[in-house]
């Protein structure tokens, strides 16, 4: 680790995840923000785009159009907080210029053949997919260390893969279809103004969406297989509820005969005993997404219901932090030799 | 149907469901409220207990202690909006006095042997269970007609039983375990002041509770079996989200081979074509609990996912209306010869 | 009053107030909706624009472009739920065609000379302003009766004018500047998708807007002068808070020497004793906007603080009902000889 | 400043402000928590009382009953996050034992003669009131430095005194009555379970409370007089809105002739130019409480309305941080020779 900080670019700095990246990086002793990129907000200073960051030293830095050459001149590492489908054309250039990349979009998370069906586009750079490491640090830290390209996981797959993988690997749940029910708040839809994200549309509303075609579905299947070597089909049904932040997933798997809640809980605790961002809840407590808000923590829990042969697996994260910007910083830390907890909060702003 | 209105008592008038009963009954041409009963709020006038009802003609009626004899003197029909376990000691007396009863508690919904495990008490009047009709009008209207004792369903079981029964009966889903994921708001916990129901605890919080021991679980199993003759095990995981009203359930069943979304949708539409309170959503739309708020409507939807062999069944109700007070009025209407829609709203207060 | 219902058009039917107009009119025994007009949503059926109204008999009626001639052919009365500045060009034509108009925009509420400063346009039909009656029924019912053109008040001015006028007329408060602090929810900003109305922008946000230039300011001054003959300057500072519905205003006036809370309360009660939609709160209670939700009720309250020589006047309405669509129906009722309460709710959907 | 950290006790550690004190102090390099005191929660470990703090090294520290002698044995400084009226009996003992005290209750903020009227008790230790310094650092930092007893301000008075004092001192507003309209969320009512703080009571509710007798009224008057030497009467009307955190106040004062918005803004900017926690908004922007959430920042703004002779002064804070625990840490820092910003956040968790 050098004494001088790494020069860092954030592309997509005007969005919610981009704002969180800037907030965390501004307090990171090993990073110096040298470039802020945006599309529609290009030309505006940071303080205008994110008034809550007005007290930062870089508050007057003007967001620039996303220009790969300009980025490469001033940055060693680039965070891509851009829409799905827009980062795959950019990444090869950054890598060829010797930069390191953390990609928060979905463009490098899956095998090439999944993109047409689930993302609606042919992958433009399939040859580069093999260079990407799937950035779920609690499972793949060794591969992330030193990686040039980290595909930062989606918000929903993060808790799903973390709670299912150890139990599947240990044979405590069966390999049949896993049904994943997701709930999240409106920040996951981003900062774009749409009628469905209005306060008036969202308050007192509970509703599913994109059933059963959400693009995080194959990511859950692929991540579980990466971690365990076992292929299981996953169906995923996400729901919007009236929160700003928070993802909570409830997964239903078939329980192996004789397995108890204690077996499941013990397996989770053993897997993540040394992980600073994982909190396993014991019997009598229940996961609460509110306790993860503002933190990089994931809460996990498992309950066995022998009566119906079901394992109920629950996980929660702050979708903008452990589900996006925080995990990206965690990956940055691991890839570049910092302690993985650097600049990342673990204590919720509660209530 | 008499020219003179039925004299009606509401016990548990101080709670949320009780307030809704009073609101609907006060506009019912065939009912006249003659008794309001309460426990802790006895002695207070209605306008103090429910200030939003201050403009009613009966606003100054004083809530009385729950005294069965006093009720029997002045009422022909009694609505019991009381806690689980408190109505079974009362109901035999009311019936013996010749009254008709709509019981919103869980005391007469199940076979006697389920109470110790799921409700924590031995049923005190098992001999009377056989006199109760399970009051889900869209499935059991004939039995409800003329019934002296209607067991009004729970909020969660209402949409679950309605969406699963026709599909199971038609062989479109299999008889294996059904996993039901429920989401609801804080009015379901009632009006009692507890830390977990505080605004500060609830906003930005998504969390499961009572996993997997919620007392509505056997009611779902029993109701489905009543409707179809088929026994299927159900696991039910409820979650609290930051709404006041609204229940949305998402049920995961195994799909029979070859069944499509159209098959499922058509079966639901055929079953409920003439039902004034059922709205079946076609492909391209999604259920939204907000559209049921303030109404006695249930929205239902079914989606097939052949890839994972899953039927996703979604239903939503306003938990205080179709999930409680509204359905109780609907049962009252059917039992006593009124049109089932009398005094019940179908248009949501939206947004 | 004719036996056959009046034929009614709703222009601006796609907005929130338009949706409420349709909901109330569909239950009005003296009205039949014959035309639904919209701008951006023209060509879509009502059930698509307002899915919560899908069970109405007119659910498949297609919204048409706003064409004055087409409206005049099929309607006797037209409700204009259109943006400020768009109704003044339309109204003269409707009146000349013999129709009656209830205008929910601000175009006919003020003297012509106020429009450039407060609305930003020169009034295009100043000669017609004299034909408009300001539609605050509790103060001006006689003028509204039989009126061809009713200017329906704004949401904020409704409670402000109602609570200030009787006290000012009775000399209980002084004629100096009145400071009005308003709070409201996001439905007041309409259905248009803007970043400031997003759930993520609104939750946990309390913020003033348009200080001190809100266009309801001169309406408050003008309405008070219409009611009392006394001109008082008003400053108005509105705030956005995280609700969907509800306006609550708190007005600060100088208290006349010796005046007590009882004097103020008695004056309000005396003024509105026979009004079905006014609820005056006595000492010990406090106004709550939630109790007006879903109703055409206004809650009012007055408190004297002799220590600082201040009268604190509080009022609340549901901004889409008593503050818009409900009051428009009330005006329609009075103008056309129906009982003023026809088709209007007084019992809140609570909680 | 010693090399070894100060030993710190937090009494009232189970409440919301207590939780925030623990969160901030646990990251403070100059403090070590040695005692956690509580009343009802005594005997429980910190992680049970505040599960969101479960990852702290002191998570298993058991909260103890509030025992002054026990505290004095192990702590150099004590934070009192206890109810009003309960700290005045304790403070003399702590001071006599040589400890330093930051009192978050209202017991040492006012002259003795105000307590019976506004707090409902005779002050039990009036002789000690003179030893207390009013802890509003932006105005009284010199007095706070080295102080043994700091009376930490209330949440509402903090922004009120900060925005009014410089303008009054400069003669830009007049000395007549100032009307202060406050809005806040439900965390201000504390963690106690009451019906009025339930989610079901709070959502969609805007309502005033304690009009005009809120105990922060004389604190505003006293603080302004401390800062300016000028006595002005203040009337204060607080309102509850559906947020968890956030106080926003809107004060209405009489504008001195000829004063403009620029004059007001410039005066605020000049007064607080070097203050790290004060953000003055210029014309075209508006204060937003959401931007202060999770921070120790106060946002201030002033607008002149010459038409009505009114100065509109707006301020916002996070009521649990700059309005309570954060300001207490800021006072602790100043009193004990740390940089005032130590351990205090300035960047909001947004959205």
Short mmCIF file of C-alpha atoms in Angstrom, two decimals, chain A residues 80-279:
data_model
loop_
_atom_site.label_atom_id
_atom_site.label_comp_id
_atom_site.label_asym_id
_atom_site.label_seq_id
_atom_site.Cartn_x
_atom_site.Cartn_y
_atom_site.Cartn_z
CA UNK A 80 -18.85 2.69 -12.27
CA UNK A 81 -22.25 3.56 -10.77
CA UNK A 82 -23.95 3.62 -14.15
CA UNK A 83 -27.02 1.90 -15.57
CA UNK A 84 -26.95 -1.74 -16.65
CA UNK A 85 -25.71 -2.09 -20.19
CA UNK A 86 -23.64 1.09 -20.20
CA UNK A 87 -20.48 -0.14 -18.49
CA UNK A 88 -19.57 -3.10 -20.69
CA UNK A 89 -18.52 -0.81 -23.56
CA UNK A 90 -16.32 1.23 -21.21
CA UNK A 91 -14.56 -1.35 -19.09
CA UNK A 92 -12.13 -2.85 -21.62
CA UNK A 93 -10.66 0.58 -22.30
CA UNK A 94 -10.14 1.29 -18.64
CA UNK A 95 -8.44 -2.06 -18.09
CA UNK A 96 -6.23 -1.60 -21.13
CA UNK A 97 -5.19 1.76 -19.74
CA UNK A 98 -4.00 -0.05 -16.63
CA UNK A 99 -6.75 1.10 -14.33
CA UNK A 100 -8.61 -0.92 -11.76
CA UNK A 101 -12.38 -1.04 -11.99
CA UNK A 102 -15.23 -1.66 -9.57
CA UNK A 103 -18.39 -2.01 -11.63
CA UNK A 104 -21.68 -1.52 -9.79
CA UNK A 105 -23.74 -2.31 -12.90
CA UNK A 106 -24.72 -5.84 -13.84
CA UNK A 107 -22.53 -6.02 -16.93
CA UNK A 108 -19.82 -8.34 -15.63
CA UNK A 109 -21.71 -10.50 -13.16
CA UNK A 110 -22.98 -13.26 -15.44
CA UNK A 111 -21.90 -15.62 -18.21
CA UNK A 112 -22.44 -14.03 -21.62
CA UNK A 113 -25.36 -16.26 -22.53
CA UNK A 114 -27.58 -14.90 -19.78
CA UNK A 115 -27.59 -11.27 -20.99
CA UNK A 116 -30.07 -11.48 -23.86
CA UNK A 117 -32.73 -13.19 -21.79
CA UNK A 118 -32.35 -11.32 -18.51
CA UNK A 119 -30.86 -7.95 -19.45
CA UNK A 120 -32.18 -7.60 -22.96
CA UNK A 121 -28.87 -7.06 -24.72
CA UNK A 122 -26.10 -9.08 -26.31
CA UNK A 123 -22.97 -8.62 -24.24
CA UNK A 124 -20.62 -6.38 -26.24
CA UNK A 125 -17.40 -7.58 -24.63
CA UNK A 126 -17.83 -11.26 -23.80
CA UNK A 127 -14.11 -11.87 -23.97
CA UNK A 128 -13.60 -9.69 -20.93
CA UNK A 129 -16.11 -11.45 -18.72
CA UNK A 130 -13.49 -13.93 -17.65
CA UNK A 131 -11.38 -11.16 -16.19
CA UNK A 132 -14.10 -10.13 -13.77
CA UNK A 133 -14.23 -11.33 -10.20
CA UNK A 134 -17.62 -11.50 -8.54
CA UNK A 135 -17.24 -9.17 -5.61
CA UNK A 136 -18.93 -10.80 -2.66
CA UNK A 137 -16.09 -10.44 -0.17
CA UNK A 138 -17.36 -12.82 2.50
CA UNK A 139 -17.18 -15.64 -0.06
CA UNK A 140 -14.57 -14.62 -2.61
CA UNK A 141 -12.07 -12.39 -0.82
CA UNK A 142 -9.06 -14.28 -2.14
CA UNK A 143 -10.05 -13.78 -5.74
CA UNK A 144 -10.88 -10.12 -5.14
CA UNK A 145 -7.46 -9.42 -3.67
CA UNK A 146 -5.49 -7.76 -6.43
CA UNK A 147 -8.30 -8.04 -8.98
CA UNK A 148 -8.33 -5.50 -11.78
CA UNK A 149 -12.06 -5.83 -12.44
CA UNK A 150 -14.59 -6.46 -9.70
CA UNK A 151 -18.24 -7.02 -10.59
CA UNK A 152 -20.00 -5.61 -7.57
CA UNK A 153 -23.07 -7.70 -6.68
CA UNK A 154 -26.67 -6.58 -6.88
CA UNK A 155 -28.54 -5.56 -3.77
CA UNK A 156 -30.87 -8.57 -3.65
CA UNK A 157 -28.29 -11.26 -4.53
CA UNK A 158 -25.98 -10.16 -1.73
CA UNK A 159 -28.04 -11.48 1.20
CA UNK A 160 -29.47 -14.35 -0.84
CA UNK A 161 -26.14 -15.83 -1.84
CA UNK A 162 -24.69 -15.26 1.62
CA UNK A 163 -27.44 -17.13 3.44
CA UNK A 164 -28.00 -19.96 1.00
CA UNK A 165 -24.46 -20.94 0.06
CA UNK A 166 -23.16 -22.28 3.38
CA UNK A 167 -26.34 -24.23 4.04
CA UNK A 168 -26.43 -25.75 0.59
CA UNK A 169 -22.75 -26.61 0.73
CA UNK A 170 -23.27 -28.33 4.06
CA UNK A 171 -26.19 -30.34 2.77
CA UNK A 172 -28.63 -28.76 5.22
CA UNK A 173 -30.99 -27.72 2.45
CA UNK A 174 -31.85 -29.59 -0.70
CA UNK A 175 -31.01 -28.80 -4.27
CA UNK A 176 -34.52 -28.26 -5.52
CA UNK A 177 -35.94 -24.92 -6.54
CA UNK A 178 -35.47 -22.10 -4.06
CA UNK A 179 -38.20 -19.48 -3.86
CA UNK A 180 -36.91 -16.03 -2.93
CA UNK A 181 -39.32 -13.33 -1.86
CA UNK A 182 -37.73 -9.86 -1.83
CA UNK A 183 -38.89 -6.58 -0.31
CA UNK A 184 -37.24 -3.25 -0.87
CA UNK A 185 -37.71 0.49 -0.76
CA UNK A 186 -37.85 3.11 -3.44
CA UNK A 187 -34.21 4.16 -3.57
CA UNK A 188 -33.52 0.94 -5.44
CA UNK A 189 -35.35 2.39 -8.42
CA UNK A 190 -32.85 5.21 -8.50
CA UNK A 191 -33.21 8.96 -8.64
CA UNK A 192 -35.18 9.20 -11.89
CA UNK A 193 -38.60 10.80 -11.53
CA UNK A 194 -41.34 8.30 -12.42
CA UNK A 195 -44.94 8.16 -11.31
CA UNK A 196 -44.45 4.80 -9.66
CA UNK A 197 -41.74 6.22 -7.40
CA UNK A 198 -43.74 9.24 -6.24
CA UNK A 199 -44.47 9.56 -2.56
CA UNK A 200 -48.19 9.56 -3.37
CA UNK A 201 -47.84 6.27 -5.28
CA UNK A 202 -45.63 4.59 -2.71
CA UNK A 203 -47.03 5.38 0.73
CA UNK A 204 -49.47 2.66 1.87
CA UNK A 205 -48.51 0.56 -1.15
CA UNK A 206 -47.20 -3.00 -1.10
CA UNK A 207 -46.75 -4.45 -4.56
CA UNK A 208 -44.71 -7.02 -6.49
CA UNK A 209 -42.93 -6.10 -9.71
CA UNK A 210 -41.18 -7.80 -12.64
CA UNK A 211 -42.58 -11.25 -11.76
CA UNK A 212 -40.80 -13.60 -12.48
CA UNK A 213 -38.30 -11.86 -14.74
CA UNK A 214 -36.11 -9.76 -12.44
CA UNK A 215 -32.54 -9.64 -13.68
CA UNK A 216 -31.14 -10.54 -10.27
CA UNK A 217 -32.55 -14.06 -10.63
CA UNK A 218 -29.68 -15.56 -12.69
CA UNK A 219 -27.19 -13.68 -10.52
CA UNK A 220 -28.49 -15.54 -7.48
CA UNK A 221 -28.19 -18.87 -9.31
CA UNK A 222 -24.74 -18.05 -10.63
CA UNK A 223 -23.41 -16.75 -7.32
CA UNK A 224 -24.62 -19.80 -5.42
CA UNK A 225 -23.01 -22.06 -7.97
CA UNK A 226 -19.75 -20.09 -7.81
CA UNK A 227 -19.69 -20.50 -4.05
CA UNK A 228 -20.81 -24.12 -3.78
CA UNK A 229 -20.41 -25.76 -7.14
CA UNK A 230 -24.07 -26.72 -6.96
CA UNK A 231 -26.64 -25.55 -9.48
CA UNK A 232 -30.07 -24.78 -8.07
CA UNK A 233 -32.93 -23.06 -9.82
CA UNK A 234 -34.12 -19.87 -8.14
CA UNK A 235 -37.37 -18.02 -8.62
CA UNK A 236 -37.30 -14.46 -7.35
CA UNK A 237 -40.29 -12.21 -6.71
CA UNK A 238 -39.38 -8.66 -5.60
CA UNK A 239 -41.83 -6.31 -3.89
CA UNK A 240 -41.81 -2.57 -3.34
CA UNK A 241 -42.71 -1.36 0.16
CA UNK A 242 -42.73 2.19 1.58
CA UNK A 243 -39.16 2.58 2.74
CA UNK A 244 -36.36 4.60 1.20
CA UNK A 245 -33.61 2.11 1.99
CA UNK A 246 -33.44 -1.52 2.89
CA UNK A 247 -33.62 -4.89 1.22
CA UNK A 248 -35.01 -7.86 3.08
CA UNK A 249 -35.17 -11.25 1.43
CA UNK A 250 -36.97 -14.35 2.63
CA UNK A 251 -35.91 -17.54 0.90
CA UNK A 252 -37.81 -20.79 1.07
CA UNK A 253 -35.81 -23.97 0.51
CA UNK A 254 -36.56 -27.61 1.13
CA UNK A 255 -35.10 -28.71 4.43
CA UNK A 256 -32.96 -31.80 4.61
CA UNK A 257 -34.55 -34.39 6.88
CA UNK A 258 -33.65 -34.00 10.50
CA UNK A 259 -32.16 -30.56 10.24
CA UNK A 260 -33.08 -28.08 12.98
CA UNK A 261 -32.91 -24.34 13.40
CA UNK A 262 -29.81 -24.83 15.50
CA UNK A 263 -28.09 -26.73 12.73
CA UNK A 264 -28.83 -23.94 10.29
CA UNK A 265 -27.83 -21.16 12.67
CA UNK A 266 -24.62 -22.90 13.65
CA UNK A 267 -23.65 -23.35 10.02
CA UNK A 268 -24.14 -19.65 9.31
CA UNK A 269 -22.23 -18.64 12.42
CA UNK A 270 -19.35 -20.95 11.60
CA UNK A 271 -19.11 -19.65 8.05
CA UNK A 272 -19.00 -16.00 8.96
CA UNK A 273 -17.49 -16.00 12.43
CA UNK A 274 -14.65 -13.72 11.46
CA UNK A 275 -16.54 -11.43 9.12
CA UNK A 276 -16.83 -7.87 10.42
CA UNK A 277 -19.94 -7.04 8.41
CA UNK A 278 -22.05 -10.15 9.02
CA UNK A 279 -24.44 -10.46 11.95
#
